[in-house]
C-alpha positions as a printed NumPy array, in Angstrom:
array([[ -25.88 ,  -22.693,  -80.741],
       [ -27.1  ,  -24.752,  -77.518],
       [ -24.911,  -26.872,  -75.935],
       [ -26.647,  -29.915,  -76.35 ],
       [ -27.199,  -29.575,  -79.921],
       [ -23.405,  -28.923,  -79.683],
       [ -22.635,  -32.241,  -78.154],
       [ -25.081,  -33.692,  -80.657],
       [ -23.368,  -32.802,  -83.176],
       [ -20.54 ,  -35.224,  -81.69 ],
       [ -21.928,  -38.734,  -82.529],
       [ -20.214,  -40.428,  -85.131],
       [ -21.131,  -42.308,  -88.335],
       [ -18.954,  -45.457,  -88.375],
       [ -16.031,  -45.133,  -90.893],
       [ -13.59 ,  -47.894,  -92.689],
       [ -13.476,  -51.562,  -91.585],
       [ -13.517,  -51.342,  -88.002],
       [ -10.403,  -52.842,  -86.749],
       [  -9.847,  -52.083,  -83.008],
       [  -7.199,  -49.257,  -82.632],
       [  -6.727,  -49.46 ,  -86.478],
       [  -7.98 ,  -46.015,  -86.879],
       [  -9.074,  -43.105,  -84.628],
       [ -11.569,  -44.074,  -82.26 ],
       [ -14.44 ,  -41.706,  -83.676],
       [ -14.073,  -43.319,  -86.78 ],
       [ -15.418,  -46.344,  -84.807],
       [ -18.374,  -44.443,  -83.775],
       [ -16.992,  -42.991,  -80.036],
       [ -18.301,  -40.041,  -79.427],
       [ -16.794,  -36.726,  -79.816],
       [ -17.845,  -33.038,  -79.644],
       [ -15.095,  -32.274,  -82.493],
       [ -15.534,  -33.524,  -85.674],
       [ -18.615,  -32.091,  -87.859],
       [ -19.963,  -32.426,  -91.318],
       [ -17.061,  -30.884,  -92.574],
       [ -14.423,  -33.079,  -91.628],
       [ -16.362,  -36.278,  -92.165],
       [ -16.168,  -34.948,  -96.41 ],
       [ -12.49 ,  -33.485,  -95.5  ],
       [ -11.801,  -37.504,  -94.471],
       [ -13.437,  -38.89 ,  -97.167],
       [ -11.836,  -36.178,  -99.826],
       [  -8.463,  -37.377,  -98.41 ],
       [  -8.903,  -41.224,  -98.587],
       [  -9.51 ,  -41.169, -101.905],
       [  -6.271,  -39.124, -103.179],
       [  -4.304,  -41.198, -100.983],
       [  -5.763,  -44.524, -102.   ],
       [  -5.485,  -43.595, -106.011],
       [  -2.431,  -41.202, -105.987],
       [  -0.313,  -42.095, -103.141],
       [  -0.729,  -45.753, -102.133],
       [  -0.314,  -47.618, -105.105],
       [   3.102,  -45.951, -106.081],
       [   4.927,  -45.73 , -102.27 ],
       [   7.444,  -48.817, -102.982],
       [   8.683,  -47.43 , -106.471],
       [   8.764,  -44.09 , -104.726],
       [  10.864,  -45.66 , -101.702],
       [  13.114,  -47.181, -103.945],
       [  14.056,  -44.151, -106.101],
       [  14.496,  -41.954, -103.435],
       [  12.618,  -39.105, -105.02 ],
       [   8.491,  -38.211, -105.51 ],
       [   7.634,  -37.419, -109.085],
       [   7.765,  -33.892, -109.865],
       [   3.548,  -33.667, -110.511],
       [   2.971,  -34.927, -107.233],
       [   3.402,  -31.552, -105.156],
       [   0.592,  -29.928, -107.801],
       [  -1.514,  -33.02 , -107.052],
       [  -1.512,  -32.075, -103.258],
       [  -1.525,  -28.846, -104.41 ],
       [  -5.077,  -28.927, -105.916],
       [  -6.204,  -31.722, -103.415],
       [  -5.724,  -28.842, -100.77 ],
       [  -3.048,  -31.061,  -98.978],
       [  -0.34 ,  -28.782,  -98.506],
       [  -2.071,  -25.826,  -97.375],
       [  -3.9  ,  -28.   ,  -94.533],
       [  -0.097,  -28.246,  -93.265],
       [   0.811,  -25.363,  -91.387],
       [  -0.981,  -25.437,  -88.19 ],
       [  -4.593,  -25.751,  -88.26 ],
       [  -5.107,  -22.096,  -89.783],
       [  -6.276,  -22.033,  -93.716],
       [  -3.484,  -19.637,  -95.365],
       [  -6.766,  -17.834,  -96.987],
       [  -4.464,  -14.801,  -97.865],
       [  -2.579,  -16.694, -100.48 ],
       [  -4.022,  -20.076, -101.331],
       [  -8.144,  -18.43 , -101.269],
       [ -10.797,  -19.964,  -99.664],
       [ -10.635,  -23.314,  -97.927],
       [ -12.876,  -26.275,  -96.718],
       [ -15.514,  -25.111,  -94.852],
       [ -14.681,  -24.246,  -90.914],
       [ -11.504,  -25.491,  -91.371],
       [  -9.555,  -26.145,  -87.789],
       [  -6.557,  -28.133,  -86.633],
       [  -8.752,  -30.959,  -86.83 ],
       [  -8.974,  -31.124,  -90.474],
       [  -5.288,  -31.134,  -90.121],
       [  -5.239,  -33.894,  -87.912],
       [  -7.454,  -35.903,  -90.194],
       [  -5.295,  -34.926,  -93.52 ],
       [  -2.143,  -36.506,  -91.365],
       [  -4.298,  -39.787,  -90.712],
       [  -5.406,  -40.426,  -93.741],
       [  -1.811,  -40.13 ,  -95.679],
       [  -0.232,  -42.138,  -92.874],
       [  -2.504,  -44.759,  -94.177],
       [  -0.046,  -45.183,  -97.308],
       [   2.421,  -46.885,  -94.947],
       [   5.713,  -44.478,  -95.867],
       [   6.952,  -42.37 ,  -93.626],
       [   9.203,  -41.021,  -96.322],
       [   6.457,  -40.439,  -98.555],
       [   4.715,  -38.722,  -95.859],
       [   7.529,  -36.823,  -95.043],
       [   8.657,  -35.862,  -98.449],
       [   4.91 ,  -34.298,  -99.212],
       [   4.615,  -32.205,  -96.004],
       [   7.441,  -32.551,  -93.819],
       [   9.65 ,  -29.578,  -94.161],
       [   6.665,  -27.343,  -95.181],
       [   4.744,  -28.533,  -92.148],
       [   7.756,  -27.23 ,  -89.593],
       [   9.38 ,  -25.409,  -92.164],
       [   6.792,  -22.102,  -93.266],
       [   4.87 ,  -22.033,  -89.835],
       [   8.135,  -19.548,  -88.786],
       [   7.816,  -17.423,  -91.708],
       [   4.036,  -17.037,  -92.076],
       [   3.958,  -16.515,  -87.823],
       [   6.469,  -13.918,  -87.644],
       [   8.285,  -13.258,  -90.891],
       [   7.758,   -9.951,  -92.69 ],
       [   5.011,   -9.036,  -94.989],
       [   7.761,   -8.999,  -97.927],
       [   9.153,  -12.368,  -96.992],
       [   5.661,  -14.155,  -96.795],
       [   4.611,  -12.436,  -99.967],
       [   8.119,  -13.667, -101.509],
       [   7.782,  -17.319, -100.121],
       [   4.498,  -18.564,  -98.818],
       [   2.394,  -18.905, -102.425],
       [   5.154,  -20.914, -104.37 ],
       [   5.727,  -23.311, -100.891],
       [   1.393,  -23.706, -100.252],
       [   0.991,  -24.435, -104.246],
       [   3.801,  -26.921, -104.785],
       [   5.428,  -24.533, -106.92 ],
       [   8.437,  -24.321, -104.317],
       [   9.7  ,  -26.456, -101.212],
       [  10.839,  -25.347,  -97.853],
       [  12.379,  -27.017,  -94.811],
       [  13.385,  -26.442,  -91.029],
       [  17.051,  -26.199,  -90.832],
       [  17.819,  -27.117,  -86.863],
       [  19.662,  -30.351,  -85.995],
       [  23.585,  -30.142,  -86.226],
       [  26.179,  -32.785,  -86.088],
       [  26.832,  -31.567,  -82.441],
       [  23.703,  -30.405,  -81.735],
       [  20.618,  -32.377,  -82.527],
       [  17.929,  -32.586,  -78.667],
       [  20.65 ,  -29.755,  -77.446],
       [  19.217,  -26.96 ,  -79.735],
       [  20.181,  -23.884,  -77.124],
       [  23.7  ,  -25.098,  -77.969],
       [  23.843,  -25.154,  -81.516],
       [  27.071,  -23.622,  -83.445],
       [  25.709,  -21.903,  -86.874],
       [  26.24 ,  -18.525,  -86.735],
       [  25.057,  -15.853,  -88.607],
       [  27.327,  -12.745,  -88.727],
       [  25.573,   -9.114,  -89.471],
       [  27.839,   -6.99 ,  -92.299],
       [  29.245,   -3.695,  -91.106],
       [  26.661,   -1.881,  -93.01 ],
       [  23.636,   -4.166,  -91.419],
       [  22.561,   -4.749,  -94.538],
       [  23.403,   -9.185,  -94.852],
       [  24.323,  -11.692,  -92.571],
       [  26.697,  -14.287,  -93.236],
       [  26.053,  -17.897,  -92.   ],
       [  28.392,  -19.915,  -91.304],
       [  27.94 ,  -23.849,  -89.989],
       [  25.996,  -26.969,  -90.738],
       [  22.77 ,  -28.361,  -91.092],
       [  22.351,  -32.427,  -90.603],
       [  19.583,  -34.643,  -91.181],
       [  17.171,  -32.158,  -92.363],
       [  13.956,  -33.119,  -94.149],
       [  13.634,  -32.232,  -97.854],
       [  16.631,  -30.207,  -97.673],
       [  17.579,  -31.696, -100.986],
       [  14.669,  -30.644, -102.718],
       [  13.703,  -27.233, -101.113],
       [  14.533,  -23.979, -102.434],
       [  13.841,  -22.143,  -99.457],
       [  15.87 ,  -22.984,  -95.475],
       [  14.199,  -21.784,  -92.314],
       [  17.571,  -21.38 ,  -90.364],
       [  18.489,  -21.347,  -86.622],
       [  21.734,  -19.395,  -86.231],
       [  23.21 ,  -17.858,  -83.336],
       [  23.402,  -13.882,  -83.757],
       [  23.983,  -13.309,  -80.126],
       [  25.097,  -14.834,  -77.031],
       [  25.611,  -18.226,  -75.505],
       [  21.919,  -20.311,  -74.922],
       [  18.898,  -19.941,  -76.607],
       [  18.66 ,  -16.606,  -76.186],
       [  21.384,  -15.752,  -78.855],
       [  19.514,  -17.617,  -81.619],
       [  17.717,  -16.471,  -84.76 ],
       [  16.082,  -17.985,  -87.205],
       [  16.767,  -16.821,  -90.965],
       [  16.035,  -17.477,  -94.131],
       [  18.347,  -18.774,  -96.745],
       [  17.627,  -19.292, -100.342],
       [  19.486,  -22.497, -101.895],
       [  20.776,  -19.96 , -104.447],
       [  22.821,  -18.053, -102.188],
       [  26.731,  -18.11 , -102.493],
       [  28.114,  -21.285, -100.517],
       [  25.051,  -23.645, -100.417],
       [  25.799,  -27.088, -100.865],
       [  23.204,  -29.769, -100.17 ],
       [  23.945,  -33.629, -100.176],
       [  21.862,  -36.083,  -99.915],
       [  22.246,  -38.732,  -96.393],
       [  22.159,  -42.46 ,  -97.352],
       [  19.906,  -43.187,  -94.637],
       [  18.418,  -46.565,  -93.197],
       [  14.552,  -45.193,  -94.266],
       [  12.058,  -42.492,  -95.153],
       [  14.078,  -42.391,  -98.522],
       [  11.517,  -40.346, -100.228],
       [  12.221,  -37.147,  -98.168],
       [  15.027,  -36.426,  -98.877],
       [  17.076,  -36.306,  -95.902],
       [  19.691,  -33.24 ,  -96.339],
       [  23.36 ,  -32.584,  -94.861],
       [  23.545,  -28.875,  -95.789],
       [  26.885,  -26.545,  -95.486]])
């Protein structure tokens, strides 16, 4: 492909109703070399789930604290929550995606949801999977991805990043969680808490950073802890907003 006719590709059909810094700039018809055929349907696919499955129900959702339990198979099928996880298409256990997909199509899927107006809704849809599976489908095992990724990319299961501590939230080099190896190297134990962590109520799966080693961030891990394991508790924060994700203090 030619430059040019790369470039060319770049002009943009104008989009929604035009209000100055309302939306993205290309969807006011700037120019730019990124967005193709395929995210221009990718935008419009995702306007219209938000606007009929997301929009119209954000308040009750606010208010109760909670998403319904059909909405994560809604995103599911809408190809929402596999566009989560950083701009690669999971093809190995979700099948084929949207044509050329790129972290653009991300960036677009982000957009349009924020247009609901609910940062917990947002949140409680993608958040923790969005920070939460990147660690285990980048460097996990082949047996842990196998065990986890499907159910989390299909709705089926939730997962969230399990970081910020009571003592150590920007400070992460410093945090206190440890996780112990057994004498026969088989388990760890982890000992410590979790605070403020996104859909931690919800999720059955925790991305964990615990310290195996040494002082710094050199001594931290990160491991993963199923909600069924011996000595999780979970309760839910009463906090100020984003009351549909579930925001988690987890011992």
């Amino acid at each position: 492909m030619s430059a040019n006719k790369r470039l060319n590709e770049g002009h943009q059909p104008l989009y929604g109703k035009m209000i100055p810094f309302g939306d993205p700039a290309w969807y006011r018809g700037h120019n730019s070399p990124y967005y193709r055929e395929t995210h221009h349907a990718w935008r419009a696919k995702i306007r219209a789930f938000c606007e009929s499955e997301i929009m119209p129900y954000c308040r009750e959702w606010d208010d109760e604290k909670k998403l319904p339990d059909d909405l994560l198979r809604k995103c599911w099928e809408a190809q929402i929550l596999p566009a989560s996880c950083g701009g690669k298409w999971p093809t190995e256990y979700v099948g084929k995606g949207p044509g050329d997909f790129d972290a653009f199509h991300e960036l677009i899927m982000i957009d349009e949801l924020s247009r609901c107006g609910s940062g917990g809704v947002m949140w409680g849809i993608m958040g923790g999977l969005a920070i939460g599976l990147p660690p285990v489908l980048l460097f996990g095992s082949k047996f842990l991805k196998d065990k986890v990724a499907k159910g989390c990319l299909t709705g089926e299961k939730r997962i969230c990043l399990c970081i910020t501590e009571p003592t150590a939230g920007s400070d992460v080099a410093n945090l206190k969680c440890s996780a112990v190896k057994s004498p026969c190297g088989k388990y760890y134990t982890v000992n410590g808490e979790k605070k403020w962590i996104t859909n931690g109520l919800m999720s059955d799966y925790f991305t964990v950073a615990a310290r195996t080693g040494g002082p710094g961030h050199e001594g931290i891990s990160m491991i993963l802890v199923e909600k069924t394991m011996p000595g999780v508790k979970c309760r839910q924060m009463d906090c100020t907003g984003v009351w549909a994700s579930g925001t988690t203090y987890i011992t």
